[in-house]
Structure formats: structure tokens, C-alpha cells
Amino acid sequence: MPELPEVETVRRGLEAVAVGRLITQVEVFGPRTVRRHVGGAADFTARLRGRTFTAACRRGKYLWLPLDDGQALLAHLGMSGQFLAAQQGEEYPAHLRARFSFADGEPELRFADQRTFGGLLLDETAPNSAQSVPVSITHIALDPLDSSFDRNGFSAALRRRRTGIKRALLDQSLVSGIGNIYADEALWRAKLHYARATDTMRRADVERLLDEVVVVLNAALRAGGTSFDALYVAVNGESGWFDRSLEVYGREGEPCSRCGAAIRREPFMNRSSYRCPRCQRSPRPGAARW
Ligand SMILES: [Zn+2]
């Protein structure tokens, strides 16, 4: 599942490839990709034709391109959605779902999605929102890389919750853009166990963790994301290499680079959590929320 760094990498690609361009034609292949668009494929393509993408925006893992008429193209990458820049006539990728042509010619923009959990829809943008946020995602919290992210507000809200710290990091209404991989990495760096009760954390603990979240997300961004899945690629078709830098995620049984203890994998919310048993000790019973 693409997380913030992967989506940001795609956003930057779209900024270079799509913004400022007048759309002349859109083709949608099969109904699934626009299943969340109320009017269906015909309405989707008709409303895009003649419009211009004015920006490429992201909040957490959500990606959207505002148009010049107050709407926005909202894209969910799902498990395997990809935007690809291509020359017209270039061979179609497998699982091509949509194709955008522009008045100025090359390149065209393609949306491919093997597993079809991703999708595209047009949404109205919220009035007076700085980034023309689509109405359907206004409830999503800002992410820690956003210049408007409120660290004090986050810290206070987190410490009011009665939950475990990793659950809180994954809660998109509290903070967006942190998925399983980067949560595990940031917790390892901050030497915190994933079940640490948020209401027992000191403000300084939260600050330290936030700093590590930002470090991990920025490092992943510089690497172009994590190619944890061969299906994830940037708009230029290249996959990221941050997976080589992962300290705990996917490293069960390997030695912790800090202390040498074997990394553990434990079941967590129908997925897994990876931690160092020595650097990230289990909290005492009163300070844990599983
Ligand atoms: Zn360790």
C-alpha cells in the first residue's frame, strides 16, 4: 500500500507532467476505476474535457489535482495504482485504466492499476481551502510534513486519547500519511513500544517521536519511496529504494543495528508490527494499551 512518501513522489511527478495543461480527451477503460464517481465514466470524461489541471496536491496518502472550474480530480492509488507519463502511441501498460490527452500534445498521462483497488473521481473543492481540498477528504488530518501541521495541537490531542501509540499514528483523523512501515520505523528510532499508552506519554516523548516521523518520511522521500511492492512506481516508471534503509520493518530475526537483538514480528491490527525487543521494551501493564 503506497504511503505518504510514495504518494508525494507521484504528486511531484504529476506536478511536472500534468499541471497547467488543457485536457482534450479522457478515456476510461472499464467501470471499476471510476466506481466512486457518481455520474459514471461518461460524466467523468465529459466534465474533464476542456479543463486545465491547476495544481497537484497531497494530504497524507490522498492525492488530488484541482481543475480550473472548482472541481478536483481525486485519485486513490489503492494497492497498485500508477500514473505514468507516456508518448502517444507508446505501448499501453498492462492494466491501463484511464488515459488523458492534452492540447499541447506530448506526453499523455496514463493511469494503470493491476488490482483495481485504486480509483479516480471528480469532487467539488471546499470553499476557502488553501489547497482546494476536495470536499470528501476535508476530515483527513494534515500530515507532519505539511507546513501548517500543528505540533502542539497534535501532541495535546494524542495525550488525551486512551489508545496505543501506533494505533494513534495510524489514525488518519489525528495525523495523516503514516502507515504501517513508517510507524514501525519511527517508533524504533524513538525507542518506543507500539503499545505504549498515549495518555502516559510526556510531551517531550511526543515531540521526539514526531521528529523521528519527519526524519523517516523525509528519508523515504529522498529515496523516492519504498519499493516494498513491485507494483509501486513513480510517474517516470522508477521504483524507490528506501526499503534498503529499513531498520525493523520486514526484518524479523535480523539483528537490530543499534543493539544487536533479533528484530521481532508481532501481530497487530490484522497486520504485523516489527520492533527491537531490547530498544523498544514492552511498557509496564499500566502504561500499555494493546
Ligand atoms: Zn535494539
PDB file of C-alpha atoms and ligand atoms in Angstrom:
ATOM      1  CA  MET A   1       0.000   0.000   0.000  1.00  0.00           C
ATOM      2  CA  PRO A   2       1.599   3.307  -1.002  1.00  0.00           C
ATOM      3  CA  GLU A   3       2.244   5.584   1.959  1.00  0.00           C
ATOM      4  CA  LEU A   4       2.955   9.301   2.156  1.00  0.00           C
ATOM      5  CA  PRO A   5       6.460   9.255   0.610  1.00  0.00           C
ATOM      6  CA  GLU A   6       5.316   7.179  -2.341  1.00  0.00           C
ATOM      7  CA  VAL A   7       2.264   9.382  -2.895  1.00  0.00           C
ATOM      8  CA  GLU A   8       4.387  12.533  -2.599  1.00  0.00           C
ATOM      9  CA  THR A   9       6.760  11.126  -5.214  1.00  0.00           C
ATOM     10  CA  VAL A  10       3.785  10.575  -7.517  1.00  0.00           C
ATOM     11  CA  ARG A  11       2.490  14.077  -6.733  1.00  0.00           C
ATOM     12  CA  ARG A  12       5.797  15.633  -7.775  1.00  0.00           C
ATOM     13  CA  GLY A  13       5.693  13.657 -10.980  1.00  0.00           C
ATOM     14  CA  LEU A  14       2.160  14.868 -11.704  1.00  0.00           C
ATOM     15  CA  GLU A  15       3.179  18.435 -10.933  1.00  0.00           C
ATOM     16  CA  ALA A  16       5.784  18.164 -13.677  1.00  0.00           C
ATOM     17  CA  VAL A  17       3.637  16.277 -16.159  1.00  0.00           C
ATOM     18  CA  ALA A  18       0.019  17.439 -15.753  1.00  0.00           C
ATOM     19  CA  VAL A  19      -0.229  20.887 -14.147  1.00  0.00           C
ATOM     20  CA  GLY A  20      -1.075  23.812 -16.408  1.00  0.00           C
ATOM     21  CA  ARG A  21      -2.196  21.570 -19.255  1.00  0.00           C
ATOM     22  CA  LEU A  22      -5.534  21.715 -21.054  1.00  0.00           C
ATOM     23  CA  ILE A  23      -7.269  18.334 -21.210  1.00  0.00           C
ATOM     24  CA  THR A  24      -8.680  17.500 -24.635  1.00  0.00           C
ATOM     25  CA  GLN A  25      -9.748  13.922 -24.128  1.00  0.00           C
ATOM     26  CA  VAL A  26     -10.112  11.328 -21.392  1.00  0.00           C
ATOM     27  CA  GLU A  27     -10.727   7.646 -21.951  1.00  0.00           C
ATOM     28  CA  VAL A  28     -11.720   5.256 -19.185  1.00  0.00           C
ATOM     29  CA  PHE A  29     -11.266   1.532 -19.672  1.00  0.00           C
ATOM     30  CA  GLY A  30     -13.782  -0.468 -17.648  1.00  0.00           C
ATOM     31  CA  PRO A  31     -16.166   0.801 -14.967  1.00  0.00           C
ATOM     32  CA  ARG A  32     -14.215  -0.115 -11.834  1.00  0.00           C
ATOM     33  CA  THR A  33     -11.734   2.735 -11.840  1.00  0.00           C
ATOM     34  CA  VAL A  34     -14.485   5.394 -11.732  1.00  0.00           C
ATOM     35  CA  ARG A  35     -16.850   3.425  -9.474  1.00  0.00           C
ATOM     36  CA  ARG A  36     -16.664   6.172  -6.831  1.00  0.00           C
ATOM     37  CA  HIS A  37     -17.537   8.867  -9.376  1.00  0.00           C
ATOM     38  CA  VAL A  38     -21.273   9.455  -9.011  1.00  0.00           C
ATOM     39  CA  GLY A  39     -22.043  10.071 -12.687  1.00  0.00           C
ATOM     40  CA  GLY A  40     -20.029   7.160 -14.071  1.00  0.00           C
ATOM     41  CA  ALA A  41     -17.460   7.143 -16.859  1.00  0.00           C
ATOM     42  CA  ALA A  42     -19.390   9.274 -19.375  1.00  0.00           C
ATOM     43  CA  ASP A  43     -19.934  12.089 -16.879  1.00  0.00           C
ATOM     44  CA  PHE A  44     -16.349  11.797 -15.652  1.00  0.00           C
ATOM     45  CA  THR A  45     -14.832  12.224 -19.092  1.00  0.00           C
ATOM     46  CA  ALA A  46     -17.297  14.966 -20.147  1.00  0.00           C
ATOM     47  CA  ARG A  47     -16.532  17.056 -17.077  1.00  0.00           C
ATOM     48  CA  LEU A  48     -12.767  16.782 -17.561  1.00  0.00           C
ATOM     49  CA  ARG A  49     -12.718  17.654 -21.247  1.00  0.00           C
ATOM     50  CA  GLY A  50     -11.684  21.286 -21.821  1.00  0.00           C
ATOM     51  CA  ARG A  51     -10.498  21.769 -18.236  1.00  0.00           C
ATOM     52  CA  THR A  52      -6.961  22.539 -17.049  1.00  0.00           C
ATOM     53  CA  PHE A  53      -5.158  20.995 -14.080  1.00  0.00           C
ATOM     54  CA  THR A  54      -4.086  23.921 -11.885  1.00  0.00           C
ATOM     55  CA  ALA A  55      -2.030  22.118  -9.225  1.00  0.00           C
ATOM     56  CA  ALA A  56      -1.010  18.724  -7.844  1.00  0.00           C
ATOM     57  CA  CYS A  57      -1.769  18.390  -4.132  1.00  0.00           C
ATOM     58  CA  ARG A  58      -1.439  15.836  -1.384  1.00  0.00           C
ATOM     59  CA  ARG A  59      -2.609  15.408   2.189  1.00  0.00           C
ATOM     60  CA  GLY A  60      -1.354  12.246   3.837  1.00  0.00           C
ATOM     61  CA  LYS A  61      -1.882   9.496   1.289  1.00  0.00           C
ATOM     62  CA  TYR A  62      -4.555  11.441  -0.600  1.00  0.00           C
ATOM     63  CA  LEU A  63      -3.706  12.912  -3.958  1.00  0.00           C
ATOM     64  CA  TRP A  64      -5.711  15.400  -5.980  1.00  0.00           C
ATOM     65  CA  LEU A  65      -5.426  17.732  -8.946  1.00  0.00           C
ATOM     66  CA  PRO A  66      -7.614  20.856  -8.744  1.00  0.00           C
ATOM     67  CA  LEU A  67      -9.174  21.969 -12.015  1.00  0.00           C
ATOM     68  CA  ASP A  68      -9.840  25.492 -13.253  1.00  0.00           C
ATOM     69  CA  ASP A  69     -13.589  25.221 -12.528  1.00  0.00           C
ATOM     70  CA  GLY A  70     -13.644  24.496  -8.769  1.00  0.00           C
ATOM     71  CA  GLN A  71     -13.620  20.728  -9.119  1.00  0.00           C
ATOM     72  CA  ALA A  72     -10.699  18.428  -8.434  1.00  0.00           C
ATOM     73  CA  LEU A  73      -9.622  15.056  -9.744  1.00  0.00           C
ATOM     74  CA  LEU A  74      -9.198  12.920  -6.637  1.00  0.00           C
ATOM     75  CA  ALA A  75      -7.049   9.834  -7.069  1.00  0.00           C
ATOM     76  CA  HIS A  76      -6.845   6.815  -4.809  1.00  0.00           C
ATOM     77  CA  LEU A  77      -3.832   4.681  -5.675  1.00  0.00           C
ATOM     78  CA  GLY A  78      -5.203   1.736  -3.696  1.00  0.00           C
ATOM     79  CA  MET A  79      -2.694  -1.112  -3.688  1.00  0.00           C
ATOM     80  CA  SER A  80      -1.298  -0.723  -7.156  1.00  0.00           C
ATOM     81  CA  GLY A  81      -2.493   2.466  -8.885  1.00  0.00           C
ATOM     82  CA  GLN A  82       0.141   4.192 -11.007  1.00  0.00           C
ATOM     83  CA  PHE A  83       0.248   7.401 -13.015  1.00  0.00           C
ATOM     84  CA  LEU A  84       2.578   7.174 -15.978  1.00  0.00           C
ATOM     85  CA  ALA A  85       3.723   9.791 -18.469  1.00  0.00           C
ATOM     86  CA  ALA A  86       3.921   8.306 -21.957  1.00  0.00           C
ATOM     87  CA  GLN A  87       4.306   9.325 -25.555  1.00  0.00           C
ATOM     88  CA  GLN A  88       1.198   8.878 -27.676  1.00  0.00           C
ATOM     89  CA  GLY A  89       1.329   5.562 -29.460  1.00  0.00           C
ATOM     90  CA  GLU A  90       3.703   4.114 -26.883  1.00  0.00           C
ATOM     91  CA  GLU A  91       2.680   0.610 -25.971  1.00  0.00           C
ATOM     92  CA  TYR A  92      -0.021   0.546 -23.289  1.00  0.00           C
ATOM     93  CA  PRO A  93       0.931  -0.797 -19.889  1.00  0.00           C
ATOM     94  CA  ALA A  94      -0.857  -3.891 -18.703  1.00  0.00           C
ATOM     95  CA  HIS A  95      -3.932  -2.915 -16.701  1.00  0.00           C
ATOM     96  CA  LEU A  96      -4.377   0.510 -18.301  1.00  0.00           C
ATOM     97  CA  ARG A  97      -7.492   2.067 -16.689  1.00  0.00           C
ATOM     98  CA  ALA A  98      -7.552   5.646 -17.961  1.00  0.00           C
ATOM     99  CA  ARG A  99      -5.761   7.895 -20.402  1.00  0.00           C
ATOM    100  CA  PHE A 100      -5.603  11.702 -20.506  1.00  0.00           C
ATOM    101  CA  SER A 101      -4.694  13.617 -23.683  1.00  0.00           C
ATOM    102  CA  PHE A 102      -3.709  17.286 -23.687  1.00  0.00           C
ATOM    103  CA  ALA A 103      -3.995  20.169 -26.147  1.00  0.00           C
ATOM    104  CA  ASP A 104      -0.226  20.631 -26.226  1.00  0.00           C
ATOM    105  CA  GLY A 105       0.408  17.017 -27.258  1.00  0.00           C
ATOM    106  CA  GLU A 106       3.128  15.007 -25.555  1.00  0.00           C
ATOM    107  CA  PRO A 107       3.296  13.402 -23.110  1.00  0.00           C
ATOM    108  CA  GLU A 108      -0.085  11.903 -22.359  1.00  0.00           C
ATOM    109  CA  LEU A 109      -0.961  10.763 -18.852  1.00  0.00           C
ATOM    110  CA  ARG A 110      -1.999   7.206 -18.101  1.00  0.00           C
ATOM    111  CA  PHE A 111      -3.472   5.574 -15.032  1.00  0.00           C
ATOM    112  CA  ALA A 112      -2.758   1.872 -14.647  1.00  0.00           C
ATOM    113  CA  ASP A 113      -3.951  -0.310 -11.790  1.00  0.00           C
ATOM    114  CA  GLN A 114      -3.464  -4.049 -11.627  1.00  0.00           C
ATOM    115  CA  ARG A 115      -5.514  -4.873  -8.546  1.00  0.00           C
ATOM    116  CA  THR A 116      -8.144  -2.154  -9.202  1.00  0.00           C
ATOM    117  CA  PHE A 117      -8.471  -1.087  -5.571  1.00  0.00           C
ATOM    118  CA  GLY A 118      -7.498   2.381  -6.771  1.00  0.00           C
ATOM    119  CA  GLY A 119      -9.821   4.808  -8.444  1.00  0.00           C
ATOM    120  CA  LEU A 120     -10.478   8.261  -9.854  1.00  0.00           C
ATOM    121  CA  LEU A 121     -13.354  10.632  -9.204  1.00  0.00           C
ATOM    122  CA  LEU A 122     -14.272  14.263  -9.579  1.00  0.00           C
ATOM    123  CA  ASP A 123     -15.231  16.131  -6.444  1.00  0.00           C
ATOM    124  CA  GLU A 124     -16.098  19.718  -5.587  1.00  0.00           C
ATOM    125  CA  THR A 125     -13.409  21.550  -3.635  1.00  0.00           C
ATOM    126  CA  ALA A 126     -14.079  23.047  -0.227  1.00  0.00           C
ATOM    127  CA  PRO A 127     -14.576  26.816  -0.396  1.00  0.00           C
ATOM    128  CA  ASN A 128     -11.787  28.918   1.123  1.00  0.00           C
ATOM    129  CA  SER A 129      -9.429  25.972   1.459  1.00  0.00           C
ATOM    130  CA  ALA A 130      -5.845  26.968   0.749  1.00  0.00           C
ATOM    131  CA  GLN A 131      -5.121  23.885  -1.314  1.00  0.00           C
ATOM    132  CA  SER A 132      -8.576  23.426  -2.913  1.00  0.00           C
ATOM    133  CA  VAL A 133      -9.198  20.339  -0.771  1.00  0.00           C
ATOM    134  CA  PRO A 134     -11.884  18.016  -2.178  1.00  0.00           C
ATOM    135  CA  VAL A 135     -14.997  18.021  -0.001  1.00  0.00           C
ATOM    136  CA  SER A 136     -14.841  14.257   0.556  1.00  0.00           C
ATOM    137  CA  ILE A 137     -11.445  14.398   2.300  1.00  0.00           C
ATOM    138  CA  THR A 138     -11.774  17.528   4.431  1.00  0.00           C
ATOM    139  CA  HIS A 139     -11.967  15.281   7.534  1.00  0.00           C
ATOM    140  CA  ILE A 140      -8.457  13.940   6.895  1.00  0.00           C
ATOM    141  CA  ALA A 141      -5.890  15.451   9.263  1.00  0.00           C
ATOM    142  CA  LEU A 142      -2.823  17.262   7.986  1.00  0.00           C
ATOM    143  CA  ASP A 143       0.376  15.247   7.731  1.00  0.00           C
ATOM    144  CA  PRO A 144       3.581  16.001   9.643  1.00  0.00           C
ATOM    145  CA  LEU A 145       5.363  17.323   6.537  1.00  0.00           C
ATOM    146  CA  ASP A 146       2.673  19.938   5.927  1.00  0.00           C
ATOM    147  CA  SER A 147       3.904  23.413   6.852  1.00  0.00           C
ATOM    148  CA  SER A 148       0.543  24.045   8.551  1.00  0.00           C
ATOM    149  CA  PHE A 149       0.752  20.904  10.724  1.00  0.00           C
ATOM    150  CA  ASP A 150       0.020  21.872  14.343  1.00  0.00           C
ATOM    151  CA  ARG A 151       2.551  20.036  16.521  1.00  0.00           C
ATOM    152  CA  ASN A 152       1.192  21.370  19.814  1.00  0.00           C
ATOM    153  CA  GLY A 153      -2.373  20.543  18.853  1.00  0.00           C
ATOM    154  CA  PHE A 154      -1.344  17.047  17.792  1.00  0.00           C
ATOM    155  CA  SER A 155       0.599  16.474  20.993  1.00  0.00           C
ATOM    156  CA  ALA A 156      -2.335  17.567  23.150  1.00  0.00           C
ATOM    157  CA  ALA A 157      -4.885  15.512  21.164  1.00  0.00           C
ATOM    158  CA  LEU A 158      -2.664  12.439  21.277  1.00  0.00           C
ATOM    159  CA  ARG A 159      -2.212  12.609  25.034  1.00  0.00           C
ATOM    160  CA  ARG A 160      -5.976  12.948  25.534  1.00  0.00           C
ATOM    161  CA  ARG A 161      -6.572   9.682  23.672  1.00  0.00           C
ATOM    162  CA  ARG A 162      -6.684   6.423  25.555  1.00  0.00           C
ATOM    163  CA  THR A 163      -5.036   4.220  22.972  1.00  0.00           C
ATOM    164  CA  GLY A 164      -1.675   2.757  21.995  1.00  0.00           C
ATOM    165  CA  ILE A 165       0.805   4.994  20.221  1.00  0.00           C
ATOM    166  CA  LYS A 166       0.919   3.037  16.970  1.00  0.00           C
ATOM    167  CA  ARG A 167      -2.868   2.964  16.701  1.00  0.00           C
ATOM    168  CA  ALA A 168      -2.821   6.729  17.145  1.00  0.00           C
ATOM    169  CA  LEU A 169      -0.161   7.192  14.467  1.00  0.00           C
ATOM    170  CA  LEU A 170      -2.309   5.201  12.035  1.00  0.00           C
ATOM    171  CA  ASP A 171      -5.474   7.183  12.828  1.00  0.00           C
ATOM    172  CA  GLN A 172      -5.974   9.452   9.794  1.00  0.00           C
ATOM    173  CA  SER A 173      -8.260  11.799  11.731  1.00  0.00           C
ATOM    174  CA  LEU A 174      -5.405  12.579  14.150  1.00  0.00           C
ATOM    175  CA  VAL A 175      -2.465  12.696  11.762  1.00  0.00           C
ATOM    176  CA  SER A 176      -2.393  11.535   8.168  1.00  0.00           C
ATOM    177  CA  GLY A 177       0.180   9.880   5.987  1.00  0.00           C
ATOM    178  CA  ILE A 178       1.804   7.482   8.453  1.00  0.00           C
ATOM    179  CA  GLY A 179       1.223   3.862   7.529  1.00  0.00           C
ATOM    180  CA  ASN A 180       2.482   0.605   8.973  1.00  0.00           C
ATOM    181  CA  ILE A 181       6.030   0.766   7.598  1.00  0.00           C
ATOM    182  CA  TYR A 182       6.896   4.295   8.642  1.00  0.00           C
ATOM    183  CA  ALA A 183       5.138   3.953  12.010  1.00  0.00           C
ATOM    184  CA  ASP A 184       7.368   0.967  12.849  1.00  0.00           C
ATOM    185  CA  GLU A 185      10.487   2.777  11.658  1.00  0.00           C
ATOM    186  CA  ALA A 186       9.729   5.971  13.608  1.00  0.00           C
ATOM    187  CA  LEU A 187       8.871   4.032  16.792  1.00  0.00           C
ATOM    188  CA  TRP A 188      12.166   2.153  16.555  1.00  0.00           C
ATOM    189  CA  ARG A 189      14.082   5.393  16.141  1.00  0.00           C
ATOM    190  CA  ALA A 190      12.248   6.936  19.124  1.00  0.00           C
ATOM    191  CA  LYS A 191      12.741   3.708  21.166  1.00  0.00           C
ATOM    192  CA  LEU A 192       9.033   3.428  21.875  1.00  0.00           C
ATOM    193  CA  HIS A 193       6.952   0.255  22.023  1.00  0.00           C
ATOM    194  CA  TYR A 194       3.922   0.318  19.745  1.00  0.00           C
ATOM    195  CA  ALA A 195       1.507  -0.381  22.627  1.00  0.00           C
ATOM    196  CA  ARG A 196       2.688   2.489  24.795  1.00  0.00           C
ATOM    197  CA  ALA A 197      -0.429   4.208  26.156  1.00  0.00           C
ATOM    198  CA  THR A 198      -0.682   7.680  24.648  1.00  0.00           C
ATOM    199  CA  ASP A 199      -2.116   9.160  27.867  1.00  0.00           C
ATOM    200  CA  THR A 200       1.063   8.155  29.708  1.00  0.00           C
ATOM    201  CA  MET A 201       3.380   9.845  27.231  1.00  0.00           C
ATOM    202  CA  ARG A 202       5.080  13.050  28.173  1.00  0.00           C
ATOM    203  CA  ARG A 203       5.003  15.945  25.802  1.00  0.00           C
ATOM    204  CA  ALA A 204       8.745  15.502  25.231  1.00  0.00           C
ATOM    205  CA  ASP A 205       8.138  11.856  24.173  1.00  0.00           C
ATOM    206  CA  VAL A 206       5.609  13.002  21.598  1.00  0.00           C
ATOM    207  CA  GLU A 207       7.948  15.729  20.316  1.00  0.00           C
ATOM    208  CA  ARG A 208      10.783  13.225  19.946  1.00  0.00           C
ATOM    209  CA  LEU A 209       8.541  10.775  18.128  1.00  0.00           C
ATOM    210  CA  LEU A 210       7.259  13.479  15.778  1.00  0.00           C
ATOM    211  CA  ASP A 211      10.842  14.455  14.989  1.00  0.00           C
ATOM    212  CA  GLU A 212      11.597  10.826  14.102  1.00  0.00           C
ATOM    213  CA  VAL A 213       8.454  10.543  11.979  1.00  0.00           C
ATOM    214  CA  VAL A 214       9.612  13.564   9.981  1.00  0.00           C
ATOM    215  CA  VAL A 215      13.138  12.139   9.641  1.00  0.00           C
ATOM    216  CA  VAL A 216      11.817   8.803   8.379  1.00  0.00           C
ATOM    217  CA  LEU A 217       9.320  10.346   5.954  1.00  0.00           C
ATOM    218  CA  ASN A 218      11.907  12.745   4.549  1.00  0.00           C
ATOM    219  CA  ALA A 219      14.490   9.987   4.153  1.00  0.00           C
ATOM    220  CA  ALA A 220      11.939   7.868   2.313  1.00  0.00           C
ATOM    221  CA  LEU A 221      11.036  10.850   0.133  1.00  0.00           C
ATOM    222  CA  ARG A 222      14.642  11.435  -0.827  1.00  0.00           C
ATOM    223  CA  ALA A 223      14.840   7.781  -1.833  1.00  0.00           C
ATOM    224  CA  GLY A 224      11.690   8.077  -3.937  1.00  0.00           C
ATOM    225  CA  GLY A 225       9.651   5.914  -1.577  1.00  0.00           C
ATOM    226  CA  THR A 226       9.876   2.281  -0.646  1.00  0.00           C
ATOM    227  CA  SER A 227       9.595  -0.335  -3.358  1.00  0.00           C
ATOM    228  CA  PHE A 228       8.027  -2.787  -0.907  1.00  0.00           C
ATOM    229  CA  ASP A 229       5.820  -3.778  -3.776  1.00  0.00           C
ATOM    230  CA  ALA A 230       6.961  -4.141  -7.372  1.00  0.00           C
ATOM    231  CA  LEU A 231       3.687  -2.511  -8.407  1.00  0.00           C
ATOM    232  CA  TYR A 232       4.600   0.830  -6.908  1.00  0.00           C
ATOM    233  CA  VAL A 233       6.468   3.099  -9.317  1.00  0.00           C
ATOM    234  CA  ALA A 234       6.832   6.842  -9.722  1.00  0.00           C
ATOM    235  CA  VAL A 235       5.446   8.704 -12.727  1.00  0.00           C
ATOM    236  CA  ASN A 236       8.766   8.160 -14.502  1.00  0.00           C
ATOM    237  CA  GLY A 237       8.420   4.395 -14.035  1.00  0.00           C
ATOM    238  CA  GLU A 238      11.212   4.088 -11.459  1.00  0.00           C
ATOM    239  CA  SER A 239      10.701   2.445  -8.108  1.00  0.00           C
ATOM    240  CA  GLY A 240      12.069   3.762  -4.825  1.00  0.00           C
ATOM    241  CA  TRP A 241      14.886   2.208  -2.874  1.00  0.00           C
ATOM    242  CA  PHE A 242      14.103   3.224   0.717  1.00  0.00           C
ATOM    243  CA  ASP A 243      13.467  -0.442   1.523  1.00  0.00           C
ATOM    244  CA  ARG A 244      17.256  -0.837   1.752  1.00  0.00           C
ATOM    245  CA  SER A 245      17.217   1.628   4.645  1.00  0.00           C
ATOM    246  CA  LEU A 246      14.510  -0.024   6.742  1.00  0.00           C
ATOM    247  CA  GLU A 247      15.689  -0.783  10.274  1.00  0.00           C
ATOM    248  CA  VAL A 248      12.880  -3.030  11.532  1.00  0.00           C
ATOM    249  CA  TYR A 249      10.066  -3.377   9.009  1.00  0.00           C
ATOM    250  CA  GLY A 250      10.285  -6.731   7.238  1.00  0.00           C
ATOM    251  CA  ARG A 251      13.492  -7.626   9.131  1.00  0.00           C
ATOM    252  CA  GLU A 252      12.234 -10.325  11.513  1.00  0.00           C
ATOM    253  CA  GLY A 253      15.116 -12.270  13.049  1.00  0.00           C
ATOM    254  CA  GLU A 254      17.801  -9.891  11.802  1.00  0.00           C
ATOM    255  CA  PRO A 255      19.965  -8.036  14.338  1.00  0.00           C
ATOM    256  CA  CYS A 256      18.954  -4.549  15.486  1.00  0.00           C
ATOM    257  CA  SER A 257      21.556  -2.148  14.094  1.00  0.00           C
ATOM    258  CA  ARG A 258      21.682  -0.369  17.451  1.00  0.00           C
ATOM    259  CA  CYS A 259      21.927  -3.224  19.955  1.00  0.00           C
ATOM    260  CA  GLY A 260      22.162  -6.499  18.041  1.00  0.00           C
ATOM    261  CA  ALA A 261      18.981  -8.083  19.457  1.00  0.00           C
ATOM    262  CA  ALA A 262      16.895 -10.030  16.932  1.00  0.00           C
ATOM    263  CA  ILE A 263      14.020  -7.981  15.479  1.00  0.00           C
ATOM    264  CA  ARG A 264      10.600  -9.385  16.350  1.00  0.00           C
ATOM    265  CA  ARG A 265       7.449  -9.502  14.299  1.00  0.00           C
ATOM    266  CA  GLU A 266       4.206  -9.469  16.247  1.00  0.00           C
ATOM    267  CA  PRO A 267       0.572  -9.488  15.080  1.00  0.00           C
ATOM    268  CA  PHE A 268      -1.001  -6.053  15.187  1.00  0.00           C
ATOM    269  CA  MET A 269      -4.388  -4.888  13.839  1.00  0.00           C
ATOM    270  CA  ASN A 270      -4.570  -7.760  11.328  1.00  0.00           C
ATOM    271  CA  ARG A 271      -1.077  -6.883  10.161  1.00  0.00           C
ATOM    272  CA  SER A 272       2.349  -7.012  11.788  1.00  0.00           C
ATOM    273  CA  SER A 273       4.453  -4.811  13.976  1.00  0.00           C
ATOM    274  CA  TYR A 274       8.218  -5.062  13.919  1.00  0.00           C
ATOM    275  CA  ARG A 275      10.277  -3.952  16.902  1.00  0.00           C
ATOM    276  CA  CYS A 276      13.531  -4.473  18.701  1.00  0.00           C
ATOM    277  CA  PRO A 277      12.765  -6.298  21.968  1.00  0.00           C
ATOM    278  CA  ARG A 278      15.636  -4.526  23.738  1.00  0.00           C
ATOM    279  CA  CYS A 279      15.359  -0.952  22.386  1.00  0.00           C
ATOM    280  CA  GLN A 280      11.552  -0.993  22.463  1.00  0.00           C
ATOM    281  CA  ARG A 281      10.682  -2.858  25.630  1.00  0.00           C
ATOM    282  CA  SER A 282       7.093  -3.715  26.499  1.00  0.00           C
ATOM    283  CA  PRO A 283       5.513  -0.988  28.620  1.00  0.00           C
ATOM    284  CA  ARG A 284       4.578  -1.796  32.208  1.00  0.00           C
ATOM    285  CA  PRO A 285       0.970  -3.032  32.411  1.00  0.00           C
ATOM    286  CA  GLY A 286      -0.496   0.311  33.442  1.00  0.00           C
ATOM    287  CA  ALA A 287       1.244   2.117  30.574  1.00  0.00           C
ATOM    288  CA  ALA A 288       0.193  -0.223  27.757  1.00  0.00           C
ATOM    289  CA  ARG A 289      -2.863  -0.204  25.539  1.00  0.00           C
ATOM    290  CA  TRP A 290      -2.885  -3.085  23.109  1.00  0.00           C
TER     291      TRP A 290
HETATM  292 ZN    ZN B   1      17.816  -2.707  19.525  1.00  0.00          ZN
END
